[in-house]
Coordinates of C-alpha atoms in Angstrom, one line a residue:
M279 CA -5.0 -19.2 83.8
N280 CA -5.7 -16.8 81.1
V281 CA -4.3 -13.3 81.8
P282 CA -6.7 -10.6 80.4
P283 CA -5.0 -8.2 78.1
P284 CA -4.1 -4.8 79.6
A285 CA -6.8 -2.2 79.4
K286 CA -6.4 0.2 76.6
P287 CA -5.9 3.8 77.7
E288 CA -8.8 6.2 77.1
L289 CA -8.6 8.9 74.4
E290 CA -11.1 11.6 73.9
V291 CA -11.6 12.5 70.3
L292 CA -13.2 15.8 69.2
L293 CA -14.4 15.3 65.6
C294 CA -14.7 18.6 63.7
S295 CA -17.8 19.2 61.7
P296 CA -18.0 20.1 59.0
R297 CA -15.0 18.2 57.6
G298 CA -14.1 16.5 54.4
F299 CA -15.8 16.8 51.0
C300 CA -17.3 20.1 50.0
A301 CA -20.0 20.5 47.3
G302 CA -17.4 21.5 44.6
V303 CA -15.3 18.4 45.3
V304 CA -18.4 16.1 45.2
R305 CA -19.4 17.7 41.9
A306 CA -15.9 17.2 40.4
I307 CA -15.6 13.5 41.4
D308 CA -19.2 12.8 40.3
T309 CA -18.4 14.4 36.9
V310 CA -15.6 11.9 36.3
E311 CA -17.6 8.9 37.6
R312 CA -20.7 9.9 35.6
A313 CA -18.6 10.3 32.5
L314 CA -17.1 6.9 33.0
A315 CA -20.5 5.4 33.5
L316 CA -21.9 7.0 30.3
Y317 CA -19.0 6.8 27.9
G318 CA -16.8 4.1 29.4
A319 CA -13.0 4.2 29.9
P320 CA -10.9 6.1 29.3
V321 CA -11.9 9.5 30.6
Y322 CA -9.0 12.0 30.5
V323 CA -8.6 14.4 33.4
R324 CA -6.4 17.4 33.2
H325 CA -4.6 17.7 36.5
E326 CA -5.7 15.8 39.7
I327 CA -9.5 16.2 39.8
V328 CA -9.1 17.1 43.4
H329 CA -5.9 17.1 45.5
N330 CA -6.2 13.7 47.2
R331 CA -4.1 10.7 46.3
Y332 CA -6.8 8.2 47.5
V333 CA -9.5 9.8 45.3
V334 CA -7.2 10.0 42.3
E335 CA -6.1 6.4 42.6
S336 CA -9.7 5.2 43.0
L337 CA -10.7 7.0 39.8
R338 CA -7.6 5.7 38.0
K339 CA -8.6 2.2 38.8
K340 CA -12.0 2.9 37.2
G341 CA -10.5 4.1 34.0
A342 CA -9.6 7.8 34.4
I343 CA -6.3 8.9 32.9
F344 CA -4.7 11.9 34.6
V345 CA -2.5 14.3 32.6
E346 CA -0.9 17.6 33.4
E347 CA -1.3 19.1 29.9
L348 CA -3.7 18.5 27.0
A349 CA -0.6 17.7 24.9
E350 CA -0.5 14.4 26.7
V351 CA -4.0 13.5 25.4
P352 CA -4.1 11.6 22.1
E353 CA -6.6 12.4 19.4
T354 CA -9.7 11.0 20.9
G355 CA -13.5 11.2 21.2
A356 CA -13.3 10.3 24.9
P357 CA -14.3 13.0 27.4
V358 CA -11.7 15.4 28.7
V359 CA -12.4 16.8 32.2
F360 CA -11.0 20.0 33.6
S361 CA -10.3 19.7 37.4
A362 CA -12.1 21.5 40.2
H363 CA -9.3 24.1 40.5
G364 CA -10.1 25.7 37.2
V365 CA -7.9 26.3 34.1
S366 CA -6.5 29.2 32.1
K367 CA -8.5 30.3 29.1
T368 CA -5.8 28.8 26.8
V369 CA -6.8 25.3 27.9
P370 CA -10.4 25.2 26.6
D371 CA -9.1 27.1 23.5
E372 CA -6.6 24.3 22.9
A373 CA -9.3 21.7 23.5
R374 CA -11.6 23.3 20.9
Q375 CA -8.9 23.5 18.4
R376 CA -8.4 19.7 18.8
N377 CA -12.1 19.0 18.8
F378 CA -12.2 17.4 22.2
F379 CA -15.4 16.7 24.1
T380 CA -14.8 18.6 27.4
L381 CA -16.5 18.6 30.7
D382 CA -15.6 21.5 33.0
A383 CA -15.6 20.4 36.6
T384 CA -14.3 23.8 37.9
C385 CA -15.9 24.5 41.3
P386 CA -18.6 27.2 40.8
L387 CA -17.0 29.2 43.5
V388 CA -13.7 29.3 41.6
T389 CA -15.7 30.3 38.5
K390 CA -17.1 33.2 40.5
V391 CA -13.6 34.5 41.1
H392 CA -12.9 34.2 37.3
R393 CA -15.9 36.2 36.5
E394 CA -15.0 38.9 39.1
T395 CA -11.5 39.3 37.5
E396 CA -13.1 39.7 34.0
I397 CA -15.5 42.3 35.3
H398 CA -12.7 44.3 37.0
Y399 CA -10.7 44.1 33.8
R400 CA -13.5 45.3 31.6
R401 CA -13.9 48.3 34.0
G402 CA -10.3 49.2 33.6
R403 CA -9.0 48.0 36.9
E404 CA -5.7 46.5 37.7
I405 CA -6.3 43.3 39.7
V406 CA -4.5 42.0 42.8
L407 CA -4.9 38.2 43.3
I408 CA -4.2 37.1 46.9
G409 CA -3.0 33.6 46.8
H410 CA -0.2 31.0 46.6
S411 CA 2.1 31.0 43.6
G412 CA 1.9 27.9 41.5
H413 CA -1.3 26.6 42.9
P414 CA -3.5 25.4 40.0
E415 CA -6.4 27.7 41.1
V416 CA -4.1 30.7 41.0
V417 CA -2.6 29.7 37.7
G418 CA -6.2 29.3 36.3
T419 CA -7.4 32.6 37.7
M420 CA -4.4 34.6 36.4
G421 CA -4.9 32.9 33.1
Q422 CA -8.3 34.3 32.6
L423 CA -6.8 37.6 31.4
P424 CA -3.8 38.9 29.4
S425 CA -0.4 38.6 31.0
G426 CA 0.2 41.4 33.5
A427 CA -3.5 42.1 34.1
V428 CA -3.5 40.2 37.4
R429 CA -0.7 40.7 39.9
L430 CA -0.1 38.1 42.6
V431 CA 0.4 39.0 46.3
E432 CA 1.2 36.2 48.7
T433 CA 2.1 37.9 51.9
V434 CA 1.5 41.1 54.0
E435 CA 5.1 42.0 53.2
Q436 CA 4.4 41.9 49.5
A437 CA 1.2 43.9 50.1
S438 CA 3.3 46.5 51.9
T439 CA 5.6 47.0 48.9
F440 CA 3.1 46.5 46.0
V441 CA 3.2 49.3 43.5
P442 CA 0.1 49.6 41.3
K443 CA 0.0 51.3 37.9
N444 CA -2.9 53.5 39.2
A445 CA -3.9 53.3 42.8
A446 CA -7.3 54.8 41.9
R447 CA -8.1 51.9 39.6
L448 CA -7.4 48.8 41.7
A449 CA -9.3 45.7 42.7
Y450 CA -8.6 42.5 44.6
V451 CA -9.8 38.9 44.5
T452 CA -8.6 35.9 46.5
Q453 CA -7.9 32.2 46.1
T454 CA -10.8 30.3 47.6
T455 CA -8.8 28.1 49.9
L456 CA -6.8 30.6 51.9
S457 CA -6.5 31.0 55.7
M458 CA -9.1 33.5 56.6
E459 CA -6.7 35.3 59.0
D460 CA -3.9 35.5 56.4
A461 CA -6.2 36.8 53.7
A462 CA -7.7 39.4 56.1
E463 CA -4.3 40.7 57.1
I464 CA -3.3 41.1 53.4
V465 CA -6.6 42.8 52.6
A466 CA -6.2 45.1 55.5
K467 CA -2.8 46.2 54.4
L468 CA -4.0 46.8 50.8
K469 CA -7.0 48.8 52.1
E470 CA -4.7 50.8 54.4
R471 CA -2.4 51.7 51.5
F472 CA -5.1 52.0 48.8
P473 CA -8.4 53.1 50.3
D474 CA -10.2 53.1 46.9
I475 CA -9.4 49.4 46.2
V476 CA -12.5 47.4 45.2
G477 CA -13.2 44.0 46.7
P478 CA -15.7 41.3 46.0
H479 CA -19.3 41.8 47.0
K480 CA -19.1 38.5 48.9
D481 CA -15.9 37.0 50.3
D482 CA -14.0 34.9 47.8
I483 CA -12.8 32.4 50.4
C484 CA -15.4 29.6 50.0
Y485 CA -18.0 28.5 52.6
A486 CA -16.3 25.1 53.0
T487 CA -12.9 26.6 53.7
T488 CA -14.5 29.0 56.2
N489 CA -16.6 26.4 58.0
R490 CA -13.8 23.9 58.3
Q491 CA -11.4 26.5 59.7
D492 CA -14.1 27.7 62.2
A493 CA -14.5 24.1 63.5
V494 CA -10.8 23.8 63.9
K495 CA -10.7 27.1 65.8
K496 CA -13.2 25.7 68.3
V497 CA -11.3 22.4 68.9
A498 CA -7.6 23.4 68.6
P499 CA -7.3 25.3 72.0
V500 CA -8.7 22.3 74.0
V501 CA -6.8 19.3 72.5
D502 CA -3.3 17.9 72.9
A503 CA -2.9 17.1 69.2
M504 CA -4.8 17.7 65.9
I505 CA -4.9 15.4 62.9
V506 CA -5.9 17.0 59.6
V507 CA -6.7 14.2 57.0
G508 CA -5.6 15.4 53.6
S509 CA -2.8 15.6 51.0
P510 CA 0.3 17.7 51.2
N511 CA -0.6 19.5 47.9
S512 CA -4.1 20.4 49.2
S513 CA -4.1 24.1 50.0
N514 CA -7.2 24.0 52.2
S515 CA -5.8 21.0 54.2
Q516 CA -2.5 22.8 54.8
R517 CA -4.4 25.9 56.0
L518 CA -6.4 23.7 58.5
K519 CA -3.1 22.5 60.0
E520 CA -1.8 26.1 60.2
V521 CA -5.1 27.3 61.8
A522 CA -4.8 24.6 64.5
E523 CA -1.3 25.6 65.3
R524 CA -2.2 29.3 65.4
N525 CA -5.1 28.6 67.7
G526 CA -3.1 26.9 70.4
C527 CA -2.8 23.3 69.4
P528 CA 0.6 22.0 70.6
Y529 CA 0.9 19.5 67.8
A530 CA -0.9 19.5 64.4
V531 CA -0.1 17.1 61.6
L532 CA -1.4 16.5 58.1
L533 CA -1.9 12.8 57.4
Q534 CA -2.9 11.0 54.2
R535 CA -3.5 7.5 55.6
A536 CA -3.4 5.6 58.9
E537 CA 0.0 4.1 57.9
D538 CA 1.5 7.6 58.2
I539 CA 0.7 8.0 61.9
D540 CA 3.8 8.5 64.1
W541 CA 2.5 6.9 67.2
E542 CA 5.2 8.3 69.5
R543 CA 3.9 11.8 68.8
F544 CA 0.5 10.8 70.4
A545 CA 1.9 8.8 73.3
N546 CA 0.9 11.4 75.9
A547 CA -2.3 12.7 74.2
K548 CA -5.5 12.6 76.3
R549 CA -7.6 14.6 73.9
L550 CA -7.3 14.4 70.1
G551 CA -8.9 16.7 67.5
V552 CA -9.6 15.2 64.0
T553 CA -10.7 17.0 60.8
A554 CA -10.3 16.6 57.1
G555 CA -9.6 18.9 54.2
A556 CA -12.3 19.5 51.6
S557 CA -10.8 17.0 49.2
A558 CA -10.4 14.2 51.7
P559 CA -13.0 11.4 51.8
E560 CA -14.7 10.3 55.0
V561 CA -13.4 6.8 54.6
L562 CA -9.9 8.0 55.3
V563 CA -11.1 9.7 58.6
E564 CA -12.7 6.4 59.5
E565 CA -9.5 4.5 58.7
I566 CA -7.4 6.7 61.0
L567 CA -10.0 6.5 63.8
D568 CA -10.0 2.7 63.5
A569 CA -6.2 2.7 63.8
F570 CA -6.5 4.7 67.1
A571 CA -9.3 2.4 68.3
Q572 CA -6.9 -0.5 68.1
R573 CA -4.6 1.2 70.7
Y574 CA -7.1 3.3 72.7
T575 CA -10.6 3.2 74.0
L576 CA -12.1 6.1 72.1
N577 CA -14.7 8.5 73.4
I578 CA -15.8 10.5 70.4
D579 CA -17.7 13.8 70.5
T580 CA -18.5 16.0 67.5
V581 CA -17.9 19.7 67.6
T582 CA -20.0 21.5 65.0
A583 CA -19.3 25.0 63.6
A584 CA -21.9 25.1 60.8
E585 CA -24.5 23.0 59.0
E586 CA -23.9 22.6 55.2
D587 CA -26.5 21.8 52.6
V588 CA -24.8 23.3 49.5
F589 CA -25.3 21.4 46.2
F590 CA -23.8 22.1 42.8
P591 CA -25.3 20.4 39.7
L592 CA -23.2 18.4 37.2
P593 CA -21.8 20.2 34.2
R594 CA -24.5 20.9 31.6
P595 CA -23.6 18.2 29.0
L596 CA -24.0 15.5 31.7
R597 CA -27.3 17.1 32.9
D598 CA -28.6 17.3 29.4
I599 CA -27.9 13.6 28.9
E600 CA -29.5 12.6 32.2
A601 CA -32.6 14.7 31.3
A602 CA -32.9 12.9 28.0
E603 CA -32.7 9.4 29.6

């Protein structure tokens, strides 16, 4: 007599929407893939094109070579791509001196912050950048201007003790991938201390960061655990985990792949939230859901915070080639 296998326990899954790739990430990845298609391998990429190991390894297999500095690139006619996070002005200057053919895949919303800092500087303002020290986007933004023109503030405590050269000539910009709450607290402290401080006309934290955090806020209070699919070096993914914890989720974890799941931590979960950082491909979300489906009977519902239809065109050299084809 055949004994039927034991029934799998049921697990309700609340899938956050939007999640995963944003328009800036799609543009950056498409830039590398289009360059490979047009020019062949290799295509050199300064820094990880986006902060996701799966994406980087996929592009590496197609012929992309990732470097941290242009000094690692040999004399070549191959394309050199700047990552979505943006670069200091010294990087394109060095590329021009070495006659590299460059493709700038900087997210347009990061470029917007670069332009803001330049405008403030031309108007004689000292600039406060709210962000995380060492993050490539922060390094790139600070590198738009001479040393000392941009001052980094990471916490409310630092905002409380920040001493400007001239409180009447002060402006702030922010990293695009911050926690909205953290940034708001720092901005509030700066405005409290320096009422004349000038901010951006439109919030610097990008639409994708905002929308993904809003979806997590809706799901976090009603689930037993939250999985954020993304890489540890992804700022926006780390912020999603923090937002889940801050909004009442008992256990939130950042996972890169299904093999990273600690099953004991989910043993008593009846309701699971799932989202993905802006640099995490949907295939990794599906991989993790498939892993859960092997152990549970899944009932999946989508919780939507916003609809997204943002599109950014490829860098101009690639558009010009496509137009000529």
